[in-house]
Tab-separated table of C-alpha atoms in Angstrom:
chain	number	residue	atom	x	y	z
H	59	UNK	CA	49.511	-104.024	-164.525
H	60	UNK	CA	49.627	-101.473	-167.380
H	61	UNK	CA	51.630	-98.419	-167.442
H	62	UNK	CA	48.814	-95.875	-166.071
H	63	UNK	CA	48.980	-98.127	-162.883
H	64	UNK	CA	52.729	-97.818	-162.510
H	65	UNK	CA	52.646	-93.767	-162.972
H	66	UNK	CA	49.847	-93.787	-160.617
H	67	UNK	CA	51.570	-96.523	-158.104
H	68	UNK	CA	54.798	-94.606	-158.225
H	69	UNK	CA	52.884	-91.002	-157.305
H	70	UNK	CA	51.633	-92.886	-154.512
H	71	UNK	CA	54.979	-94.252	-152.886
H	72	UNK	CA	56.288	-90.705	-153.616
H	73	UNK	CA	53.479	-89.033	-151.341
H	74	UNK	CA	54.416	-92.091	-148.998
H	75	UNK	CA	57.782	-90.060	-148.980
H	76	UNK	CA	56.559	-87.138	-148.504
H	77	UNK	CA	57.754	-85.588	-151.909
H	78	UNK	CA	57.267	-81.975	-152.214
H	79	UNK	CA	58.221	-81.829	-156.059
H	80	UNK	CA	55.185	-83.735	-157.815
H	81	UNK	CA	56.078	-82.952	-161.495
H	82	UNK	CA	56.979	-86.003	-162.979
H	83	UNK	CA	53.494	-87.503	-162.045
H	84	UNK	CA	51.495	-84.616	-162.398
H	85	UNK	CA	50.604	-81.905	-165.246
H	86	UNK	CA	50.957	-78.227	-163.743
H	87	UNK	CA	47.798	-77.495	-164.841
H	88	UNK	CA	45.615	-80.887	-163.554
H	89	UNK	CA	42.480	-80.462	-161.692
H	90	UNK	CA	41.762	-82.619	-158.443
H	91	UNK	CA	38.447	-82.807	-157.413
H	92	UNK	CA	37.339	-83.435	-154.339
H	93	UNK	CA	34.412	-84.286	-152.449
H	94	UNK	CA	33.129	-81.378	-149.787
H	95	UNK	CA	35.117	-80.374	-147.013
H	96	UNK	CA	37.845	-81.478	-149.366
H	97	UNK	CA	37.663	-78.640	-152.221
H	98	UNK	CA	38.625	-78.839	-155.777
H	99	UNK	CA	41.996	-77.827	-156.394
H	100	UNK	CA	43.250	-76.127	-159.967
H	101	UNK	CA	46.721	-77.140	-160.949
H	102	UNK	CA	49.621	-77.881	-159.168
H	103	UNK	CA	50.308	-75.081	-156.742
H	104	UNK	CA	46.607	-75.446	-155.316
H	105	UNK	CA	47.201	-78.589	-154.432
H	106	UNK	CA	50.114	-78.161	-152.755
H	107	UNK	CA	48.487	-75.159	-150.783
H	108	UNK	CA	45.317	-76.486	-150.545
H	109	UNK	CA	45.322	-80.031	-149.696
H	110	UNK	CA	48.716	-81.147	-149.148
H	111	UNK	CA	50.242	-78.770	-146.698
H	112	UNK	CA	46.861	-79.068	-144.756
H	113	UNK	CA	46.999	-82.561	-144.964
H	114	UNK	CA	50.581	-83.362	-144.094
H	115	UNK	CA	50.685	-81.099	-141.117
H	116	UNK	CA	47.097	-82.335	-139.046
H	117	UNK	CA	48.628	-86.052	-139.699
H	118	UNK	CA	52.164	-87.481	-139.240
H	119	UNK	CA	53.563	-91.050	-139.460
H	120	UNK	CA	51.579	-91.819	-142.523
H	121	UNK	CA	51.152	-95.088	-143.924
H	122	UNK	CA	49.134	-95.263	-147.208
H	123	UNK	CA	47.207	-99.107	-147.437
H	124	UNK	CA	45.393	-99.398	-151.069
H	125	UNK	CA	43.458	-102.541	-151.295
H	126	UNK	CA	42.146	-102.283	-154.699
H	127	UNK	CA	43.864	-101.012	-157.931
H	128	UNK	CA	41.932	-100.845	-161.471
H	129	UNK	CA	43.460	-100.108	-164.645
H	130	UNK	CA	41.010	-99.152	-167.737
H	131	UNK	CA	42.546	-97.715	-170.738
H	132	UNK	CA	44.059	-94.353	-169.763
H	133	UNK	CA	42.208	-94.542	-166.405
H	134	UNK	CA	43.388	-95.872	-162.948
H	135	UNK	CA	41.100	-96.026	-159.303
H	136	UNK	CA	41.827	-97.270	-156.305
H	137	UNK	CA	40.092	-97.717	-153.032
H	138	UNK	CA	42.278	-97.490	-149.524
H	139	UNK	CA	42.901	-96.116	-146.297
H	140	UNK	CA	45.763	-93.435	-145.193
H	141	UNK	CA	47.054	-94.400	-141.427
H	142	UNK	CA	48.428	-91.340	-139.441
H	143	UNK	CA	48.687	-89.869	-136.279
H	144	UNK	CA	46.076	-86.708	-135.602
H	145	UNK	CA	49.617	-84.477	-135.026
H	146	UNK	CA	47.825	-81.210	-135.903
H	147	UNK	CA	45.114	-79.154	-135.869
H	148	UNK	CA	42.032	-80.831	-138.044
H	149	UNK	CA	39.319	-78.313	-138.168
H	150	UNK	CA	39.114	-76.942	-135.026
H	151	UNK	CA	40.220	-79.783	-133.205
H	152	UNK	CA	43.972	-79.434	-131.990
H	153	UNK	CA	46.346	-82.451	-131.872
H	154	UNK	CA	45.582	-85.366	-129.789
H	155	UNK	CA	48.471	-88.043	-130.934
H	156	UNK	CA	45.671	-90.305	-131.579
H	157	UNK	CA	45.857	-92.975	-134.382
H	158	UNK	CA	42.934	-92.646	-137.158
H	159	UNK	CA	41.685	-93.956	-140.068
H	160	UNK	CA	41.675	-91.768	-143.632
H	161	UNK	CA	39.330	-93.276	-145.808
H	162	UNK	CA	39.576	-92.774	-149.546
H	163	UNK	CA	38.512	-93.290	-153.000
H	164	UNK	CA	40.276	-92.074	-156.077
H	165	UNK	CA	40.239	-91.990	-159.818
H	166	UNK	CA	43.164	-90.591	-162.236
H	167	UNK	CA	43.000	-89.884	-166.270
H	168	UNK	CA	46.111	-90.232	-168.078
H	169	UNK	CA	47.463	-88.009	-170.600
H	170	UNK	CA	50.515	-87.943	-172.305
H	171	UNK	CA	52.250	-89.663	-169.141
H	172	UNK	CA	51.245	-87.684	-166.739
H	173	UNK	CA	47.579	-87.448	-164.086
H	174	UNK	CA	45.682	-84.956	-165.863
H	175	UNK	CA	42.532	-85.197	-163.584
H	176	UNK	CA	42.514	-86.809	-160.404
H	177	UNK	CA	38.624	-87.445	-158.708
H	178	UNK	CA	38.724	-88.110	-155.423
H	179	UNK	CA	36.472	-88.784	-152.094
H	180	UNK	CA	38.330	-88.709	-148.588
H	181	UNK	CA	35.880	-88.967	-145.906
H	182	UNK	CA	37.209	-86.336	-143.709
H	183	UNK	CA	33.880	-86.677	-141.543
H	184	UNK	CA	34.731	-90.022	-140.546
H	185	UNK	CA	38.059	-88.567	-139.290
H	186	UNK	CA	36.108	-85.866	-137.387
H	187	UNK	CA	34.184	-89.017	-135.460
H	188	UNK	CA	36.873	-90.720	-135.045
H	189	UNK	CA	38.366	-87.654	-133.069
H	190	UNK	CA	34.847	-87.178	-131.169
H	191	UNK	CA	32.561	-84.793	-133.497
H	192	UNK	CA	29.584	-86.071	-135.709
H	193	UNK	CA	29.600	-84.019	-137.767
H	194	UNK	CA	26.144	-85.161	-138.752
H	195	UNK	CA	24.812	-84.321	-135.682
H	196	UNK	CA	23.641	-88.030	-135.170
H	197	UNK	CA	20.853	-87.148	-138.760
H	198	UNK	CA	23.492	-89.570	-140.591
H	199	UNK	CA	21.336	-92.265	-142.838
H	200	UNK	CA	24.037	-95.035	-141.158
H	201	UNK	CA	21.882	-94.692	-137.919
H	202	UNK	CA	19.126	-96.793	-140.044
H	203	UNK	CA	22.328	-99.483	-139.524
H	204	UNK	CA	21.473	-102.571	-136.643
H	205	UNK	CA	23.435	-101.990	-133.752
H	206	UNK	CA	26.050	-104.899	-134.618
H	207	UNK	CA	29.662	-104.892	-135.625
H	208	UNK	CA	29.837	-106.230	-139.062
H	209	UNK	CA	33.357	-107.111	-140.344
H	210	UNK	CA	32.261	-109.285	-143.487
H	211	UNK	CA	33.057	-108.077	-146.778
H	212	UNK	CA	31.558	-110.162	-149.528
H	213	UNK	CA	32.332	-113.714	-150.455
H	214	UNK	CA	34.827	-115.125	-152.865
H	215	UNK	CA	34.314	-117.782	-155.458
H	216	UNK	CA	34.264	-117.933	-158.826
H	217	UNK	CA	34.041	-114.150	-159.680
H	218	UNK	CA	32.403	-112.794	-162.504
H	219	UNK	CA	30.744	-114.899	-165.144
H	220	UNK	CA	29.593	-111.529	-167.296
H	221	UNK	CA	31.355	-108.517	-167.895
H	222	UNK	CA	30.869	-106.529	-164.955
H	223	UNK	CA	29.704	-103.230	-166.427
H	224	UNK	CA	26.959	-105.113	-167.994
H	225	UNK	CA	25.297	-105.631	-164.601
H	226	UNK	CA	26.383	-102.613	-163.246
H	227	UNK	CA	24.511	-100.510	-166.412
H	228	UNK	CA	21.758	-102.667	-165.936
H	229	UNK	CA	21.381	-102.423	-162.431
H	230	UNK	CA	21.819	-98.448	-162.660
H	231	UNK	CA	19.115	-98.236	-165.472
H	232	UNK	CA	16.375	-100.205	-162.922
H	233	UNK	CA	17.279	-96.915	-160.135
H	234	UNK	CA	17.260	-95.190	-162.909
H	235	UNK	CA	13.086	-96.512	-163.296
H	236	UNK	CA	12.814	-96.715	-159.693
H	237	UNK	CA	12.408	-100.526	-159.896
H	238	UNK	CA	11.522	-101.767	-156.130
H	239	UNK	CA	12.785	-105.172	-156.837
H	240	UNK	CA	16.369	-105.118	-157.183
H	241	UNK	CA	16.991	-108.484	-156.646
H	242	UNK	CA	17.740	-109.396	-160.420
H	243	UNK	CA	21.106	-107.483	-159.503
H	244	UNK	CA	22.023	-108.258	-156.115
H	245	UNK	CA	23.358	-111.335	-153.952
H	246	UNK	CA	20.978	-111.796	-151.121
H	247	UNK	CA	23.838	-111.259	-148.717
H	248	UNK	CA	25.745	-108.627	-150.696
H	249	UNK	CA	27.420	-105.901	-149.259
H	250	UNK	CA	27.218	-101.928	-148.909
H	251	UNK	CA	29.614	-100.469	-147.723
H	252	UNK	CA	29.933	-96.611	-147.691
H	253	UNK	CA	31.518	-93.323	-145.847
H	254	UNK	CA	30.726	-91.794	-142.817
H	255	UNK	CA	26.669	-89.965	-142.515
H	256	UNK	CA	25.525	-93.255	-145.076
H	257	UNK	CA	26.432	-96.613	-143.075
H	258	UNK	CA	27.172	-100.398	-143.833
H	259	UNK	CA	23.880	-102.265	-145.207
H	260	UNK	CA	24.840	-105.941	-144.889
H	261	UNK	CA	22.645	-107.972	-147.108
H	262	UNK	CA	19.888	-106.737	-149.717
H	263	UNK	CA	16.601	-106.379	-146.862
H	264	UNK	CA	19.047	-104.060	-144.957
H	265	UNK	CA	19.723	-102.021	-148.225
H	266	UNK	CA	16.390	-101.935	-149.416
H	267	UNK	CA	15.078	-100.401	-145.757
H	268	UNK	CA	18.360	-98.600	-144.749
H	269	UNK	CA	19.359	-96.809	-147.919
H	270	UNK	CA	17.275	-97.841	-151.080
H	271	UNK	CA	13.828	-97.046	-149.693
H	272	UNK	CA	14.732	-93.688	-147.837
H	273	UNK	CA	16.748	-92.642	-150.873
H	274	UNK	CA	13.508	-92.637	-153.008
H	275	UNK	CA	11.468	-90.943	-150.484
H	276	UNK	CA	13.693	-88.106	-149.722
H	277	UNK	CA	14.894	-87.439	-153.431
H	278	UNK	CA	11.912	-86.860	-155.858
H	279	UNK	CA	12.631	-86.355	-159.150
H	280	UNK	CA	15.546	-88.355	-159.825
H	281	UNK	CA	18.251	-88.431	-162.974
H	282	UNK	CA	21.104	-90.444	-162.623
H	283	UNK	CA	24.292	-89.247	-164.679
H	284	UNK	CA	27.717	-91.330	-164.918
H	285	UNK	CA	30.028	-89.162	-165.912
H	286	UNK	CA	32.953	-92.542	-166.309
H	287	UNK	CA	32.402	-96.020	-166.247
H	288	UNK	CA	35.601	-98.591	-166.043
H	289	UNK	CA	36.371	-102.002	-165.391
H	290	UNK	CA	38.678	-104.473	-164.629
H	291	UNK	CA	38.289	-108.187	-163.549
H	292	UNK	CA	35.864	-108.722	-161.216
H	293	UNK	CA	35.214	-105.294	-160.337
H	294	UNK	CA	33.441	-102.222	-161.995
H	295	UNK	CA	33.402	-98.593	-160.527
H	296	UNK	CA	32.238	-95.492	-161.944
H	297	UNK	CA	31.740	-91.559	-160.445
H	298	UNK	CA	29.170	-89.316	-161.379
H	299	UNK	CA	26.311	-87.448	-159.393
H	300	UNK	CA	22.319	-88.105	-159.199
H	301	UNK	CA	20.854	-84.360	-159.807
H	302	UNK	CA	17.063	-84.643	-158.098
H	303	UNK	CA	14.852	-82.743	-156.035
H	304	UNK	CA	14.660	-82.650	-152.218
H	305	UNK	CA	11.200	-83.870	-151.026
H	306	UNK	CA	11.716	-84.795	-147.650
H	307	UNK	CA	13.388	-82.516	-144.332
H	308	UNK	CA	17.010	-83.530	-144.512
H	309	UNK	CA	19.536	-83.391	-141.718
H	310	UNK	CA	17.183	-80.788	-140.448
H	311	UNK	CA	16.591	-78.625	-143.263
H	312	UNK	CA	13.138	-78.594	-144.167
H	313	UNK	CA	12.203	-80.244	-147.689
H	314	UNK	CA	11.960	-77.080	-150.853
H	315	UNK	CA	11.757	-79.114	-153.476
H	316	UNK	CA	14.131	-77.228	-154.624
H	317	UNK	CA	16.863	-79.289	-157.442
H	318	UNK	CA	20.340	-81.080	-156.187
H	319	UNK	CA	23.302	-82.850	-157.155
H	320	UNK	CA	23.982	-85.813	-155.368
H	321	UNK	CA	27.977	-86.806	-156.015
H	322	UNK	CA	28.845	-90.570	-155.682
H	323	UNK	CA	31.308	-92.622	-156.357
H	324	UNK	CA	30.780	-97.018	-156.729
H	325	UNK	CA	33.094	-99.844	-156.574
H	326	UNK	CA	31.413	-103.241	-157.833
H	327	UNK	CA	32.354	-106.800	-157.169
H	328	UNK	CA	30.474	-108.810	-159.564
H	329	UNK	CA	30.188	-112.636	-157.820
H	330	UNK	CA	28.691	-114.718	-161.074
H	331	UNK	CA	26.441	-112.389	-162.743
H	332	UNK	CA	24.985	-110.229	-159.832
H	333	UNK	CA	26.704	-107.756	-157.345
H	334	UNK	CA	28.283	-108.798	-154.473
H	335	UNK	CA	30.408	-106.091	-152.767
H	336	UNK	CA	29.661	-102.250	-153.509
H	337	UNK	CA	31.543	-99.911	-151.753
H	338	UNK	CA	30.458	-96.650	-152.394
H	339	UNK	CA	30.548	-93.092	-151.218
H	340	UNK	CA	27.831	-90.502	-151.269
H	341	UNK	CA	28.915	-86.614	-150.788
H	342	UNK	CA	25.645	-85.878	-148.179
H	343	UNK	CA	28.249	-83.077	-146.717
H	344	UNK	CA	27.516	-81.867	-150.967
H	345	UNK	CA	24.061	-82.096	-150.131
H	346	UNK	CA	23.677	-80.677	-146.843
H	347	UNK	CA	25.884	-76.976	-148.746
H	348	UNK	CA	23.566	-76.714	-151.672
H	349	UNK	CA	20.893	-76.283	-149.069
H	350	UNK	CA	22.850	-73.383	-146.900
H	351	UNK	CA	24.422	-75.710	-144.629
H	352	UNK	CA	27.632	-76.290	-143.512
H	353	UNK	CA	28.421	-79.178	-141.746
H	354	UNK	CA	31.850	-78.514	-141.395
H	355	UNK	CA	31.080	-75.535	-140.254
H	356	UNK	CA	33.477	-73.343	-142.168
H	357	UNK	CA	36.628	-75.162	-141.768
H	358	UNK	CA	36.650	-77.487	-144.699
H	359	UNK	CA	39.878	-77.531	-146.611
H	360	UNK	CA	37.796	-76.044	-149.711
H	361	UNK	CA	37.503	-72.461	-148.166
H	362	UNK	CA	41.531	-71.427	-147.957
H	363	UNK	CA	41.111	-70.964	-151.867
H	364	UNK	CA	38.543	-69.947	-154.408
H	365	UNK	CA	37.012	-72.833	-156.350
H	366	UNK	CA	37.190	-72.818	-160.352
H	367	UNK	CA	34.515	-75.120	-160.683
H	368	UNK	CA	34.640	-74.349	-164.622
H	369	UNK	CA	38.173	-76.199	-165.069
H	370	UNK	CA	38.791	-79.408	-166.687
H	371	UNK	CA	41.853	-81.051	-168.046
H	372	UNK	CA	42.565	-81.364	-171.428
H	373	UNK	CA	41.212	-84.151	-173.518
C-alpha cells in the first residue's frame, strides 16, 4: 500500500463517520463523475448538495465493505458495497427501515495530495429492486440469466502468469474486431459479474449468448475508447465508454440508428494468462437518456443541479 491508497482509505473511514468537512482529502474544485441517476458533481459544494446530503438522509446505519483496493501510480479503484438502512425517501419511494445493498465502483486521480477526480458507478437501480421497482421494466439484458442462484466468484490459484493489462488490451482489441471466438482470453468457467439491467453470466457459453452476442446485434457500429487503464497484481480495471450506433429496439425504444455512448467500467482477475473474474458495470440507464428516456423517471440525483459536463481536473 502506497500513499494514494492511504489518502483514499482514510476519505473512506471519514465518510464511514459521517464527516461533513471533506477538505483534507479533496480539492475544492474536483469533479466526481457519476454514472446516471447519479449525476456529475463540480467541486466540493456539489457534492455535498448533490450526492451526499441525498445520500446520507435516504440511508442510515451505514457500513462501507470494500473488497478490492488497486493502487497504480497516482491512481486508486476500488470495488465494494455500502450497507444501510432505506431511512428516507429514495426516489419516490418513502422509508421502509429495510436493509439494502449499495453497490459501487470507484476510481480516484491524485494530485498534489489530494482526489482531484473521482469516477464512480453506484447502481442505484439495484437499490430501487431491492425496494420493489425495476426500474427496467423487466427489458433488463440480466433476464437472458438461467433462473439459478449463482454465488461463485472465480477460482483461486496461482494468479497471473502475464501482466494483466496485456490480456486485458488484447482481449479489448478482439471486441474491438468483433472476434466471435473469445476463448483465447477467457477461462471456460470465468465469471461476469455486473450491475443491475446487465446480469451475472457464469462461464464463457453464458457470456457469449447472454451478453456478448446481443451486445453485437443491438450496437452496430462499434468504437471502443479507454479513457484509463491500471493495474495491480492480479487484477486490471479500466473506465471508458463504447460510442456505437443503436440497431436494434432497446428497452422499448425503437432502433434509429442514431450514435451512443455506452459508459463502462471493468475489473479483471487474470488466473494464468486468461481472465477469470470480470466484474463490470455498464451505464444502460446512460443509454436508455440519450434516447429520450428516463428510467428513473425524473428523480435521479443528477437533476437537483445543472451538469458541467465540460469540467475536468487539472493535470
Amino acid at each position: 500500500m502506497g500513499a494514494v491508497l492511504d489518502l483514499v482509505q482514510d476519505m473512506e473511514q471519514a465518510l464511514g463517520r459521517s464527516e461533513t468537512d471533506l477538505t483534507p482529502w479533496f480539492h475544492t474544485d474536483f469533479v466526481w463523475d457519476g454514472n446516471a441517476g447519479c449525476g456529475r458533481k463540480t467541486g466540493l459544494e456539489q457534492f455535498r448538495d448533490g450526492w451526499q446530503a441525498p445520500f446520507r438522509s435516504a440511508f442510515g446505519a451505514r457500513r462501507y465493505e470494500t473488497s478490492l483496493w488497486l493502487e497504480d501510480a497516482d491512481w486508486a479503484a476500488c470495488i465494494g458495497t455500502c450497507h444501510a438502512t432505506h431511512s428516507g425517501s429514495f426516489m419516490g419511494i418513502p422509508a421502509t427501515g429495510r436493509p439494502v445493498r449499495i453497490p459501487y465502483v470507484d476510481f480516484w486521480k491524485i494530485r498534489d495530495g489530494r482526489i482531484a477526480y473521482n469516477k464512480v458507478d453506484v447502481d442505484l437501480a439495484s437499490v430501487a429492486a431491492q425496494l420493489g421497482w425495476d426500474v427496467f421494466e423487466a427489458r433488463g439484458w440480466d433476464r437472458l440469466d438461467p433462473p439459478v442462484t449463482r454465488l461463485w466468484r472465480g477460482q483461486s490459484g496461482q494468479g497471473a502468469a502475464v501482466k494483466p493489462l496485456d490480456v486485458v488490451q488484447a482481449m479489448e482489441g478482439a471486441l474491438q474486431r468483433s472476434d466471435v471466438d473469445v476463448s483465447d482470453y477467457f477461462h471456460e468457467d470465468f465469471v461476469w459479474d455486473a450491475n443491475y439491467g446487465c446480469g451475472l453470466k457464469h462461464g464463457l457459453q453464458e457470456f457469449e449468448q447472454g451478453w456478448y452476442l446481443p451486445f453485437r446485434e443491438f450496437f452496430g457500429n462499434r468504437d471502443f475508447l479507454t479513457e484509463h487503464y491500471m493495474q495491480d497484481g492480479d487484477w486490471a480495471a479500466c473506465f471508458g465508454a463504447c460510442h456505437a450506433t443503436l440497431d436494434a429496439d432497446f428497452m422499448g425504444i425503437a432502433a434509429t440508428g442514431q450514435p451512443i455512448r455506452i459508459p463502462y467500467i471493468d475489473f479483471w482477475r487474470i488466473e494464468g494468462s486468461k481472465i477469470a473474474e470480470n466484474i463490470v458495470r455498464v451505464d444502460f440507464a446512460s443509454v436508455v437518456k440519450q434516447l429520450g428516456g428516463d428510467v428513473f423517471l425524473g428523480r435521479g440525483w443528477e437533476t437537483a443541479q445543472p451538469t458541467d459536463h465540460g469540467a475536468h481536473p487539472a493535470s
